[in-house]
mmCIF file of C-alpha atoms and ligand atoms in Angstrom:
data_model
loop_
_atom_site.group_PDB
_atom_site.id
_atom_site.type_symbol
_atom_site.label_atom_id
_atom_site.label_comp_id
_atom_site.label_asym_id
_atom_site.label_seq_id
_atom_site.Cartn_x
_atom_site.Cartn_y
_atom_site.Cartn_z
ATOM 1 C CA UNK A 1 -23.850 5.811 29.506
ATOM 2 C CA UNK A 2 -25.326 3.811 26.648
ATOM 3 C CA UNK A 3 -24.859 0.043 26.417
ATOM 4 C CA UNK A 4 -24.105 -1.520 23.042
ATOM 5 C CA UNK A 5 -23.931 -5.345 23.242
ATOM 6 C CA UNK A 6 -20.915 -6.569 21.294
ATOM 7 C CA UNK A 7 -19.859 -2.898 20.977
ATOM 8 C CA UNK A 8 -22.070 -2.842 17.886
ATOM 9 C CA UNK A 9 -21.853 0.506 16.032
ATOM 10 C CA UNK A 10 -19.220 1.816 18.469
ATOM 11 C CA UNK A 11 -16.114 3.255 16.779
ATOM 12 C CA UNK A 12 -13.254 1.968 18.947
ATOM 13 C CA UNK A 13 -10.257 3.049 16.855
ATOM 14 C CA UNK A 14 -9.141 5.021 13.812
ATOM 15 C CA UNK A 15 -7.243 3.071 11.180
ATOM 16 C CA UNK A 16 -5.688 3.645 7.773
ATOM 17 C CA UNK A 17 -5.342 -0.113 7.222
ATOM 18 C CA UNK A 18 -8.687 -1.238 5.819
ATOM 19 C CA UNK A 19 -12.228 -0.020 5.318
ATOM 20 C CA UNK A 20 -15.259 -2.313 5.323
ATOM 21 C CA UNK A 21 -18.382 -0.822 3.720
ATOM 22 C CA UNK A 22 -21.087 -3.265 4.751
ATOM 23 C CA UNK A 23 -23.896 -1.625 2.759
ATOM 24 C CA UNK A 24 -22.009 -1.308 -0.525
ATOM 25 C CA UNK A 25 -20.150 -4.620 -0.125
ATOM 26 C CA UNK A 26 -16.762 -2.939 -0.564
ATOM 27 C CA UNK A 27 -13.455 -3.658 1.103
ATOM 28 C CA UNK A 28 -10.480 -1.316 0.771
ATOM 29 C CA UNK A 29 -7.078 -2.533 1.971
ATOM 30 C CA UNK A 30 -4.282 -0.007 2.395
ATOM 31 C CA UNK A 31 -6.122 2.333 0.004
ATOM 32 C CA UNK A 32 -6.692 -0.298 -2.716
ATOM 33 C CA UNK A 33 -10.082 -1.843 -3.508
ATOM 34 C CA UNK A 34 -9.730 -5.551 -2.703
ATOM 35 C CA UNK A 35 -10.543 -6.746 -6.216
ATOM 36 C CA UNK A 36 -7.787 -4.539 -7.665
ATOM 37 C CA UNK A 37 -4.985 -5.916 -5.540
ATOM 38 C CA UNK A 38 -5.639 -9.329 -3.941
ATOM 39 C CA UNK A 39 -5.204 -11.316 -7.154
ATOM 40 C CA UNK A 40 -2.053 -9.403 -8.206
ATOM 41 C CA UNK A 41 0.135 -8.640 -5.190
ATOM 42 C CA UNK A 42 2.490 -10.963 -3.377
ATOM 43 C CA UNK A 43 1.927 -11.434 0.349
ATOM 44 C CA UNK A 44 5.179 -9.591 1.038
ATOM 45 C CA UNK A 45 3.876 -6.578 -0.951
ATOM 46 C CA UNK A 46 0.625 -6.600 1.029
ATOM 47 C CA UNK A 47 2.480 -6.753 4.353
ATOM 48 C CA UNK A 48 4.698 -3.858 3.247
ATOM 49 C CA UNK A 49 1.622 -1.870 2.215
ATOM 50 C CA UNK A 50 0.030 -2.329 5.632
ATOM 51 C CA UNK A 51 3.153 -1.777 7.703
ATOM 52 C CA UNK A 52 4.692 1.091 5.733
ATOM 53 C CA UNK A 53 1.661 2.660 4.051
ATOM 54 C CA UNK A 54 2.698 2.105 0.423
ATOM 55 C CA UNK A 55 3.596 -0.624 -2.044
ATOM 56 C CA UNK A 56 7.377 -1.086 -2.200
ATOM 57 C CA UNK A 57 9.487 -0.456 -5.313
ATOM 58 C CA UNK A 58 11.641 -3.368 -6.490
ATOM 59 C CA UNK A 59 14.603 -2.573 -4.236
ATOM 60 C CA UNK A 60 12.445 -1.985 -1.156
ATOM 61 C CA UNK A 61 10.543 -5.208 -1.843
ATOM 62 C CA UNK A 62 13.776 -7.153 -2.094
ATOM 63 C CA UNK A 63 14.980 -5.713 1.166
ATOM 64 C CA UNK A 64 11.656 -6.281 2.944
ATOM 65 C CA UNK A 65 11.276 -9.873 1.705
ATOM 66 C CA UNK A 66 14.874 -10.566 2.716
ATOM 67 C CA UNK A 67 14.271 -9.227 6.226
ATOM 68 C CA UNK A 68 11.164 -11.359 6.571
ATOM 69 C CA UNK A 69 12.880 -14.485 5.271
ATOM 70 C CA UNK A 70 15.753 -13.970 7.713
ATOM 71 C CA UNK A 71 13.148 -13.656 10.468
ATOM 72 C CA UNK A 72 13.200 -16.917 12.292
ATOM 73 C CA UNK A 73 14.379 -20.362 13.037
ATOM 74 C CA UNK A 74 12.200 -21.975 15.689
ATOM 75 C CA UNK A 75 13.811 -22.222 19.124
ATOM 76 C CA UNK A 76 14.185 -25.511 20.985
ATOM 77 C CA UNK A 77 11.294 -24.485 23.237
ATOM 78 C CA UNK A 78 8.958 -23.981 20.281
ATOM 79 C CA UNK A 79 9.986 -27.260 18.630
ATOM 80 C CA UNK A 80 9.453 -29.130 21.914
ATOM 81 C CA UNK A 81 5.958 -27.668 22.216
ATOM 82 C CA UNK A 82 5.143 -28.776 18.674
ATOM 83 C CA UNK A 83 6.488 -32.296 19.223
ATOM 84 C CA UNK A 84 4.624 -32.734 22.516
ATOM 85 C CA UNK A 85 1.412 -31.317 21.080
ATOM 86 C CA UNK A 86 1.682 -33.735 18.138
ATOM 87 C CA UNK A 87 2.119 -36.660 20.543
ATOM 88 C CA UNK A 88 -1.096 -35.587 22.278
ATOM 89 C CA UNK A 89 -2.851 -35.052 18.907
ATOM 90 C CA UNK A 90 -3.822 -31.482 19.854
ATOM 91 C CA UNK A 91 -5.924 -29.601 17.269
ATOM 92 C CA UNK A 92 -3.735 -27.707 14.796
ATOM 93 C CA UNK A 93 -4.971 -24.254 15.759
ATOM 94 C CA UNK A 94 -4.314 -24.963 19.467
ATOM 95 C CA UNK A 95 -0.765 -26.129 18.727
ATOM 96 C CA UNK A 96 -0.249 -22.971 16.653
ATOM 97 C CA UNK A 97 -1.560 -20.788 19.484
ATOM 98 C CA UNK A 98 0.726 -22.491 22.042
ATOM 99 C CA UNK A 99 3.781 -22.257 19.815
ATOM 100 C CA UNK A 100 3.222 -18.640 18.821
ATOM 101 C CA UNK A 101 2.972 -17.887 22.549
ATOM 102 C CA UNK A 102 6.454 -19.399 22.950
ATOM 103 C CA UNK A 103 8.168 -17.123 20.403
ATOM 104 C CA UNK A 104 10.677 -14.877 22.173
ATOM 105 C CA UNK A 105 9.678 -11.217 22.317
ATOM 106 C CA UNK A 106 12.493 -8.718 21.778
ATOM 107 C CA UNK A 107 11.276 -5.469 20.208
ATOM 108 C CA UNK A 108 8.248 -4.602 18.094
ATOM 109 C CA UNK A 109 10.042 -4.675 14.732
ATOM 110 C CA UNK A 110 11.665 -8.051 15.386
ATOM 111 C CA UNK A 111 8.447 -9.472 16.865
ATOM 112 C CA UNK A 112 6.532 -8.338 13.767
ATOM 113 C CA UNK A 113 8.923 -10.205 11.470
ATOM 114 C CA UNK A 114 9.013 -13.312 13.691
ATOM 115 C CA UNK A 115 5.235 -13.529 13.690
ATOM 116 C CA UNK A 116 4.786 -13.215 9.932
ATOM 117 C CA UNK A 117 7.648 -15.569 9.117
ATOM 118 C CA UNK A 118 6.977 -17.861 12.052
ATOM 119 C CA UNK A 119 3.311 -18.676 11.523
ATOM 120 C CA UNK A 120 3.780 -20.613 8.253
ATOM 121 C CA UNK A 121 6.779 -22.433 9.743
ATOM 122 C CA UNK A 122 4.776 -23.425 12.808
ATOM 123 C CA UNK A 123 1.684 -24.506 10.849
ATOM 124 C CA UNK A 124 3.666 -26.585 8.365
ATOM 125 C CA UNK A 125 5.978 -28.122 10.976
ATOM 126 C CA UNK A 126 3.055 -29.155 13.172
ATOM 127 C CA UNK A 127 1.098 -30.622 10.283
ATOM 128 C CA UNK A 128 4.078 -32.776 9.332
ATOM 129 C CA UNK A 129 4.779 -33.855 12.928
ATOM 130 C CA UNK A 130 1.127 -34.771 13.325
ATOM 131 C CA UNK A 131 1.511 -37.069 10.333
ATOM 132 C CA UNK A 132 4.726 -38.709 11.522
ATOM 133 C CA UNK A 133 7.036 -36.612 9.297
ATOM 134 C CA UNK A 134 9.912 -34.334 10.182
ATOM 135 C CA UNK A 135 9.530 -30.570 9.535
ATOM 136 C CA UNK A 136 10.966 -29.211 6.274
ATOM 137 C CA UNK A 137 13.284 -26.191 6.578
ATOM 138 C CA UNK A 138 12.182 -23.108 4.600
ATOM 139 C CA UNK A 139 14.000 -22.643 1.278
ATOM 140 C CA UNK A 140 15.515 -19.113 1.173
ATOM 141 C CA UNK A 141 15.084 -18.976 -2.614
ATOM 142 C CA UNK A 142 11.296 -19.338 -2.430
ATOM 143 C CA UNK A 143 8.857 -16.527 -1.604
ATOM 144 C CA UNK A 144 6.725 -16.478 1.534
ATOM 145 C CA UNK A 145 3.714 -18.371 0.161
ATOM 146 C CA UNK A 146 5.654 -20.852 -2.003
ATOM 147 C CA UNK A 147 7.637 -21.649 1.138
ATOM 148 C CA UNK A 148 4.485 -22.327 3.104
ATOM 149 C CA UNK A 149 3.332 -24.940 0.565
ATOM 150 C CA UNK A 150 6.874 -26.310 0.276
ATOM 151 C CA UNK A 151 7.206 -26.717 4.054
ATOM 152 C CA UNK A 152 3.801 -28.426 4.201
ATOM 153 C CA UNK A 153 4.264 -30.905 1.387
ATOM 154 C CA UNK A 154 8.038 -31.100 0.892
ATOM 155 C CA UNK A 155 7.695 -30.308 -2.829
ATOM 156 C CA UNK A 156 8.212 -27.061 -4.724
ATOM 157 C CA UNK A 157 4.638 -25.962 -5.583
ATOM 158 C CA UNK A 158 3.470 -24.920 -9.071
ATOM 159 C CA UNK A 159 2.804 -21.245 -9.842
ATOM 160 C CA UNK A 160 -0.963 -21.706 -10.058
ATOM 161 C CA UNK A 161 -1.176 -23.085 -6.517
ATOM 162 C CA UNK A 162 1.093 -20.362 -5.157
ATOM 163 C CA UNK A 163 -1.015 -17.679 -6.855
ATOM 164 C CA UNK A 164 -4.290 -19.125 -5.517
ATOM 165 C CA UNK A 165 -3.034 -19.383 -1.943
ATOM 166 C CA UNK A 166 -1.487 -15.899 -2.161
ATOM 167 C CA UNK A 167 -4.840 -14.524 -3.323
ATOM 168 C CA UNK A 168 -6.500 -16.153 -0.321
ATOM 169 C CA UNK A 169 -3.942 -14.855 2.195
ATOM 170 C CA UNK A 170 -4.106 -11.357 0.671
ATOM 171 C CA UNK A 171 -7.895 -11.407 0.760
ATOM 172 C CA UNK A 172 -8.037 -12.107 4.496
ATOM 173 C CA UNK A 173 -4.990 -10.029 5.501
ATOM 174 C CA UNK A 174 -7.049 -7.296 7.137
ATOM 175 C CA UNK A 175 -10.690 -6.516 7.766
ATOM 176 C CA UNK A 176 -11.401 -3.537 9.985
ATOM 177 C CA UNK A 177 -12.148 -4.001 13.669
ATOM 178 C CA UNK A 178 -13.027 -7.703 13.611
ATOM 179 C CA UNK A 179 -12.978 -9.672 16.877
ATOM 180 C CA UNK A 180 -9.432 -11.047 16.622
ATOM 181 C CA UNK A 181 -7.960 -7.705 15.536
ATOM 182 C CA UNK A 182 -9.753 -5.982 18.375
ATOM 183 C CA UNK A 183 -8.378 -8.595 20.794
ATOM 184 C CA UNK A 184 -4.838 -7.894 19.514
ATOM 185 C CA UNK A 185 -5.304 -4.132 19.884
ATOM 186 C CA UNK A 186 -6.681 -4.474 23.421
ATOM 187 C CA UNK A 187 -3.593 -6.463 24.434
ATOM 188 C CA UNK A 188 -1.154 -3.973 22.875
ATOM 189 C CA UNK A 189 -3.091 -1.105 24.473
ATOM 190 C CA UNK A 190 -1.760 -2.264 27.865
ATOM 191 C CA UNK A 191 1.793 -1.779 26.449
ATOM 192 C CA UNK A 192 2.144 -5.544 26.222
ATOM 193 C CA UNK A 193 4.148 -7.078 23.343
ATOM 194 C CA UNK A 194 3.102 -8.136 19.822
ATOM 195 C CA UNK A 195 3.709 -11.854 20.519
ATOM 196 C CA UNK A 196 1.137 -11.750 23.329
ATOM 197 C CA UNK A 197 -1.253 -9.751 21.143
ATOM 198 C CA UNK A 198 -1.138 -12.241 18.262
ATOM 199 C CA UNK A 199 -1.466 -15.172 20.675
ATOM 200 C CA UNK A 200 -4.682 -13.595 21.952
ATOM 201 C CA UNK A 201 -5.843 -12.861 18.428
ATOM 202 C CA UNK A 202 -5.444 -16.535 17.463
ATOM 203 C CA UNK A 203 -7.597 -17.459 20.464
ATOM 204 C CA UNK A 204 -10.308 -15.094 19.235
ATOM 205 C CA UNK A 205 -10.025 -16.225 15.614
ATOM 206 C CA UNK A 206 -10.589 -19.920 16.263
ATOM 207 C CA UNK A 207 -14.213 -19.568 17.381
ATOM 208 C CA UNK A 208 -16.841 -20.859 14.928
ATOM 209 C CA UNK A 209 -18.468 -17.441 14.649
ATOM 210 C CA UNK A 210 -15.192 -15.973 13.336
ATOM 211 C CA UNK A 211 -12.333 -17.907 11.677
ATOM 212 C CA UNK A 212 -13.501 -21.356 12.722
ATOM 213 C CA UNK A 213 -16.322 -21.429 10.161
ATOM 214 C CA UNK A 214 -14.734 -22.877 6.972
ATOM 215 C CA UNK A 215 -14.169 -26.389 8.365
ATOM 216 C CA UNK A 216 -17.879 -26.715 9.224
ATOM 217 C CA UNK A 217 -18.721 -25.363 5.726
ATOM 218 C CA UNK A 218 -16.994 -28.374 4.167
ATOM 219 C CA UNK A 219 -18.666 -30.733 6.673
ATOM 220 C CA UNK A 220 -22.025 -29.236 5.678
ATOM 221 C CA UNK A 221 -21.332 -29.649 1.938
ATOM 222 C CA UNK A 222 -20.179 -33.224 2.491
ATOM 223 C CA UNK A 223 -23.240 -34.061 4.575
ATOM 224 C CA UNK A 224 -25.536 -32.664 1.881
ATOM 225 C CA UNK A 225 -23.491 -34.296 -0.897
ATOM 226 C CA UNK A 226 -23.858 -37.696 0.776
ATOM 227 C CA UNK A 227 -27.574 -37.490 0.282
ATOM 228 C CA UNK A 228 -27.036 -37.460 -3.551
ATOM 229 C CA UNK A 229 -30.280 -35.667 -4.132
ATOM 230 C CA UNK A 230 -30.403 -31.908 -4.772
ATOM 231 C CA UNK A 231 -33.673 -31.526 -2.815
ATOM 232 C CA UNK A 232 -31.817 -32.678 0.263
ATOM 233 C CA UNK A 233 -29.908 -29.397 0.407
ATOM 234 C CA UNK A 234 -33.144 -27.619 1.196
ATOM 235 C CA UNK A 235 -34.299 -30.268 3.668
ATOM 236 C CA UNK A 236 -30.896 -30.293 5.418
ATOM 237 C CA UNK A 237 -30.660 -26.506 5.677
ATOM 238 C CA UNK A 238 -34.261 -26.118 6.819
ATOM 239 C CA UNK A 239 -33.678 -28.642 9.584
ATOM 240 C CA UNK A 240 -30.663 -26.667 10.802
ATOM 241 C CA UNK A 241 -32.541 -23.374 10.755
ATOM 242 C CA UNK A 242 -35.582 -24.872 12.488
ATOM 243 C CA UNK A 243 -33.418 -26.199 15.285
ATOM 244 C CA UNK A 244 -32.005 -22.677 15.732
ATOM 245 C CA UNK A 245 -28.544 -23.454 14.298
ATOM 246 C CA UNK A 246 -26.590 -20.980 12.199
ATOM 247 C CA UNK A 247 -25.564 -21.800 8.653
ATOM 248 C CA UNK A 248 -21.791 -21.590 8.493
ATOM 249 C CA UNK A 249 -20.427 -19.347 5.748
ATOM 250 C CA UNK A 250 -23.445 -17.010 5.807
ATOM 251 C CA UNK A 251 -24.177 -13.758 7.586
ATOM 252 C CA UNK A 252 -21.763 -11.102 8.718
ATOM 253 C CA UNK A 253 -21.504 -8.570 11.495
ATOM 254 C CA UNK A 254 -20.967 -5.736 8.988
ATOM 255 C CA UNK A 255 -21.901 -6.828 5.439
ATOM 256 C CA UNK A 256 -25.569 -6.613 4.519
ATOM 257 C CA UNK A 257 -24.773 -7.618 0.923
ATOM 258 C CA UNK A 258 -22.489 -10.322 -0.440
ATOM 259 C CA UNK A 259 -19.042 -10.235 1.167
ATOM 260 C CA UNK A 260 -16.723 -8.909 -1.603
ATOM 261 C CA UNK A 261 -14.102 -11.412 -0.498
ATOM 262 C CA UNK A 262 -16.450 -14.245 -1.514
ATOM 263 C CA UNK A 263 -16.270 -13.049 -5.153
ATOM 264 C CA UNK A 264 -12.473 -12.924 -5.214
ATOM 265 C CA UNK A 265 -12.201 -16.344 -3.600
ATOM 266 C CA UNK A 266 -14.878 -17.985 -5.744
ATOM 267 C CA UNK A 267 -12.912 -16.871 -8.839
ATOM 268 C CA UNK A 268 -9.713 -18.310 -7.388
ATOM 269 C CA UNK A 269 -11.444 -21.529 -6.299
ATOM 270 C CA UNK A 270 -13.112 -22.144 -9.641
ATOM 271 C CA UNK A 271 -9.771 -22.773 -11.343
ATOM 272 C CA UNK A 272 -9.260 -25.840 -9.122
ATOM 273 C CA UNK A 273 -12.554 -27.431 -9.997
ATOM 274 C CA UNK A 274 -13.270 -28.566 -13.521
ATOM 275 C CA UNK A 275 -16.666 -27.263 -14.683
ATOM 276 C CA UNK A 276 -18.390 -30.527 -13.923
ATOM 277 C CA UNK A 277 -16.859 -30.946 -10.471
ATOM 278 C CA UNK A 278 -19.600 -32.130 -8.151
ATOM 279 C CA UNK A 279 -18.431 -30.332 -5.023
ATOM 280 C CA UNK A 280 -18.283 -26.930 -6.731
ATOM 281 C CA UNK A 281 -21.681 -27.419 -8.398
ATOM 282 C CA UNK A 282 -23.134 -28.546 -5.074
ATOM 283 C CA UNK A 283 -21.656 -25.489 -3.346
ATOM 284 C CA UNK A 284 -23.368 -23.153 -5.833
ATOM 285 C CA UNK A 285 -26.674 -24.932 -5.250
ATOM 286 C CA UNK A 286 -26.266 -24.849 -1.452
ATOM 287 C CA UNK A 287 -25.332 -21.156 -1.560
ATOM 288 C CA UNK A 288 -28.436 -20.249 -3.550
ATOM 289 C CA UNK A 289 -30.725 -22.390 -1.370
ATOM 290 C CA UNK A 290 -29.218 -21.088 1.876
ATOM 291 C CA UNK A 291 -29.685 -17.443 0.887
ATOM 292 C CA UNK A 292 -33.332 -18.069 -0.039
ATOM 293 C CA UNK A 293 -33.969 -19.899 3.230
ATOM 294 C CA UNK A 294 -32.195 -17.285 5.333
ATOM 295 C CA UNK A 295 -34.475 -14.642 3.823
ATOM 296 C CA UNK A 296 -37.458 -16.852 4.668
ATOM 297 C CA UNK A 297 -36.377 -17.579 8.266
ATOM 298 C CA UNK A 298 -34.751 -14.219 9.048
ATOM 299 C CA UNK A 299 -36.704 -11.837 6.804
ATOM 300 C CA UNK A 300 -35.135 -8.440 6.287
ATOM 301 C CA UNK A 301 -31.849 -9.445 7.973
ATOM 302 C CA UNK A 302 -30.126 -9.558 4.587
ATOM 303 C CA UNK A 303 -27.934 -12.571 5.428
ATOM 304 C CA UNK A 304 -25.574 -13.293 2.536
ATOM 305 C CA UNK A 305 -22.564 -15.448 1.726
ATOM 306 C CA UNK A 306 -19.452 -14.531 3.709
ATOM 307 C CA UNK A 307 -15.739 -15.069 3.106
ATOM 308 C CA UNK A 308 -15.668 -18.453 4.832
ATOM 309 C CA UNK A 309 -17.907 -20.214 2.325
ATOM 310 C CA UNK A 310 -15.479 -19.822 -0.580
ATOM 311 C CA UNK A 311 -12.449 -20.040 1.682
ATOM 312 C CA UNK A 312 -13.538 -23.611 2.346
ATOM 313 C CA UNK A 313 -13.810 -24.361 -1.367
ATOM 314 C CA UNK A 314 -10.544 -22.701 -2.317
ATOM 315 C CA UNK A 315 -8.511 -24.350 0.422
ATOM 316 C CA UNK A 316 -10.161 -27.674 -0.352
ATOM 317 C CA UNK A 317 -9.334 -27.132 -4.049
ATOM 318 C CA UNK A 318 -5.718 -26.624 -2.991
ATOM 319 C CA UNK A 319 -5.849 -30.046 -1.365
ATOM 320 C CA UNK A 320 -5.639 -28.750 2.209
ATOM 321 C CA UNK A 321 -7.329 -30.640 5.024
ATOM 322 C CA UNK A 322 -10.144 -28.765 6.857
ATOM 323 C CA UNK A 323 -8.074 -28.895 10.066
ATOM 324 C CA UNK A 324 -5.695 -26.484 8.314
ATOM 325 C CA UNK A 325 -8.362 -23.960 7.325
ATOM 326 C CA UNK A 326 -8.340 -21.808 10.478
ATOM 327 C CA UNK A 327 -4.520 -21.982 10.787
ATOM 328 C CA UNK A 328 -4.339 -20.770 7.154
ATOM 329 C CA UNK A 329 -6.645 -17.906 8.038
ATOM 330 C CA UNK A 330 -4.296 -16.968 10.892
ATOM 331 C CA UNK A 331 -1.336 -17.189 8.498
ATOM 332 C CA UNK A 332 -3.055 -14.653 6.232
ATOM 333 C CA UNK A 333 -4.383 -12.354 8.956
ATOM 334 C CA UNK A 334 -1.135 -12.159 10.912
ATOM 335 C CA UNK A 335 0.380 -9.254 8.929
ATOM 336 C CA UNK A 336 -2.888 -7.361 9.484
ATOM 337 C CA UNK A 337 -2.883 -8.095 13.208
ATOM 338 C CA UNK A 338 0.705 -6.862 13.393
ATOM 339 C CA UNK A 339 -0.163 -3.701 11.441
ATOM 340 C CA UNK A 340 -2.948 -2.982 13.945
ATOM 341 C CA UNK A 341 -0.519 -3.612 16.807
ATOM 342 C CA UNK A 342 1.765 -0.967 15.248
ATOM 343 C CA UNK A 343 -1.122 1.501 14.934
ATOM 344 C CA UNK A 344 -2.257 0.811 18.479
ATOM 345 C CA UNK A 345 1.288 1.288 19.765
ATOM 346 C CA UNK A 346 1.360 4.784 18.296
ATOM 347 C CA UNK A 347 -2.039 5.627 19.845
ATOM 348 C CA UNK A 348 -0.859 4.403 23.264
ATOM 349 C CA UNK A 349 -4.256 4.546 24.914
ATOM 350 C CA UNK A 350 -5.487 1.664 27.069
ATOM 351 C CA UNK A 351 -8.889 0.149 26.204
ATOM 352 C CA UNK A 352 -11.130 0.295 29.246
ATOM 353 C CA UNK A 353 -14.845 0.267 28.444
ATOM 354 C CA UNK A 354 -17.442 0.353 31.194
ATOM 355 C CA UNK A 355 -19.776 -2.445 32.215
ATOM 356 C CA UNK A 356 -23.288 -2.098 33.585
ATOM 357 C CA UNK A 357 -23.664 -3.957 36.887
ATOM 358 C CA UNK A 358 -26.729 -6.223 36.973
ATOM 359 C CA UNK A 359 -26.039 -8.043 40.259
ATOM 360 C CA UNK A 360 -27.209 -7.227 43.791
ATOM 361 C CA UNK A 361 -25.340 -5.038 46.250
ATOM 362 C CA UNK A 362 -26.624 -6.046 49.689
ATOM 363 C CA UNK A 363 -25.362 -9.626 50.231
ATOM 364 C CA UNK A 364 -24.015 -10.346 53.694
ATOM 365 C CA UNK A 365 -21.185 -12.766 54.439
ATOM 366 C CA UNK A 366 -22.182 -16.229 55.758
ATOM 367 C CA UNK A 367 -19.536 -18.640 57.092
ATOM 368 C CA UNK A 368 -19.221 -21.789 54.979
ATOM 369 C CA UNK A 369 -20.752 -24.078 57.632
ATOM 370 C CA UNK A 370 -23.904 -21.945 57.706
ATOM 371 C CA UNK A 371 -24.552 -21.858 53.923
HETATM 372 N N1 ACO B 1 -27.500 -18.695 10.001
HETATM 373 C C1 ACO B 1 -28.692 -18.529 10.650
HETATM 374 N N2 ACO B 1 -29.053 -17.405 11.275
HETATM 375 C C2 ACO B 1 -28.180 -16.392 11.269
HETATM 376 C C3 ACO B 1 -26.939 -16.487 10.620
HETATM 377 C C4 ACO B 1 -26.608 -17.696 9.977
HETATM 378 N N3 ACO B 1 -25.435 -17.879 9.356
HETATM 379 N N4 ACO B 1 -26.251 -15.329 10.767
HETATM 380 C C5 ACO B 1 -27.058 -14.531 11.502
HETATM 381 N N5 ACO B 1 -28.206 -15.173 11.800
HETATM 382 C C6 ACO B 1 -29.319 -14.648 12.555
HETATM 383 C C7 ACO B 1 -28.934 -14.239 13.966
HETATM 384 O O1 ACO B 1 -29.052 -15.342 14.850
HETATM 385 C C8 ACO B 1 -29.913 -13.157 14.252
HETATM 386 O O2 ACO B 1 -31.157 -13.753 14.528
HETATM 387 P P1 ACO B 1 -32.121 -13.175 15.683
HETATM 388 O O3 ACO B 1 -32.237 -11.705 15.419
HETATM 389 O O4 ACO B 1 -33.390 -13.927 15.492
HETATM 390 O O5 ACO B 1 -31.434 -13.461 16.960
HETATM 391 C C9 ACO B 1 -30.082 -12.468 12.918
HETATM 392 O O6 ACO B 1 -29.746 -13.447 11.936
HETATM 393 C C10 ACO B 1 -29.247 -11.241 12.694
HETATM 394 O O7 ACO B 1 -27.900 -11.516 12.935
HETATM 395 P P2 ACO B 1 -26.832 -10.375 12.611
HETATM 396 O O8 ACO B 1 -26.976 -9.259 13.602
HETATM 397 O O9 ACO B 1 -26.891 -10.058 11.183
HETATM 398 O O10 ACO B 1 -25.484 -11.151 12.829
HETATM 399 P P3 ACO B 1 -24.448 -11.004 14.007
HETATM 400 O O11 ACO B 1 -23.701 -9.736 13.838
HETATM 401 O O12 ACO B 1 -25.098 -11.268 15.316
HETATM 402 O O13 ACO B 1 -23.496 -12.242 13.698
HETATM 403 C C11 ACO B 1 -22.096 -13.685 12.506
HETATM 404 C C12 ACO B 1 -22.602 -12.241 12.637
HETATM 405 C C13 ACO B 1 -21.498 -14.123 13.854
HETATM 406 C C14 ACO B 1 -21.011 -13.733 11.446
HETATM 407 C C15 ACO B 1 -23.285 -14.583 12.118
HETATM 408 O O14 ACO B 1 -23.803 -14.180 10.880
HETATM 409 C C16 ACO B 1 -22.948 -16.055 12.087
HETATM 410 O O15 ACO B 1 -22.925 -16.703 13.130
HETATM 411 N N6 ACO B 1 -22.647 -16.640 10.877
HETATM 412 C C17 ACO B 1 -22.288 -18.043 10.785
HETATM 413 C C18 ACO B 1 -20.841 -18.275 11.191
HETATM 414 C C19 ACO B 1 -19.879 -17.753 10.139
HETATM 415 O O16 ACO B 1 -20.029 -17.997 8.949
HETATM 416 N N7 ACO B 1 -18.854 -17.042 10.631
HETATM 417 C C20 ACO B 1 -17.823 -16.431 9.793
HETATM 418 C C21 ACO B 1 -18.054 -14.960 9.685
HETATM 419 S S1 ACO B 1 -16.862 -14.207 8.624
HETATM 420 C C22 ACO B 1 -15.496 -13.971 9.590
HETATM 421 O O17 ACO B 1 -15.555 -13.831 10.769
HETATM 422 C C23 ACO B 1 -14.195 -14.007 8.960
#
């Protein structure tokens, strides 16, 4: 049996949901090239596409959006978890993971709706509780993404902000067999429920090598910006690389060229920064310098900008705090996780790879007093 660390190059599932072409830098979601759909569709349309295999007509969209909106009011248990977590100042993504775990599981269809409707409610409610404010109830007249911003800030958001956040959530909705999606599929493969699967997926997403990267991207830009000298970008990045650290927002397990999601998000982010905005200009400079240095330090590895670099800028442009970046990623990815849960359910085959034993086999028992 061959051993592939990280299951690299192993095909673990078939999917019709998304295709990542790492050499060409192409991402196809539900049959549509990313750049043809992410900036146009609503989140509800994208979820329908992934769950039902096609974009809905007007009547089907109305019905689907209505079913989602009717999805959930948080139970007393979930609210208690949020309030207690806020008292203990738990990180947002941990409070989200705990609260998602508390959602009642009934059947797959109801769980799917609860998860997609529930994540924005949980994120927004926790953010408000953390800042001494009461949660805002969703407004049934608003769409999914407008509601998310409304529940966060307590104000009806403008169209431009809704469009930009929708583009972000659509862009990250699905991405092949990434670590969090794989985690969700492994859990469903045991015939466990979708709530458990998405709870596990959130745990996988939060790591800095996956969805935890955009917060550190902003910290990096701020640290370089503080130095108010463009040469410091190079000095700062070199120091990181020489101490063996990874540059957040660069490199990808699959892409060997620029992540196509970075292009979509940089377009969306640009509209929130006037041309002369220092942070955006600094980001462009840091991006260029980082790519040159990565080629110097890791020649031939073809490390390029990934989705998280421009996620950080776009979400920052929308006025969101970095602590909300990974929870926002989860809010976008959740419909994709659920779609994979549905696919995995129909496959109904438990994941059980082998491991290669590297320990010894001849130890003999010694009583504790003799060790
Ligand atoms: N900075 C410095 N070195 C890097 C970086 C980076 N951002 N990315 C990869 N490398 C190095 C690796 O350490 C490895 O070096 P080595 O061969 O000397 O050990 C070499 O480049 C090749 O790595 P890959 O095989 O291309 O990358 P891998 O598949 O192992 O990791 C990952 C991919 C985890 C995304 C990595 O690029 C990374 O840590 N990036 C920074 C964190 C980040 O931005 N994460 C978000 C990814 S996007 C997403 O998950 C939504």
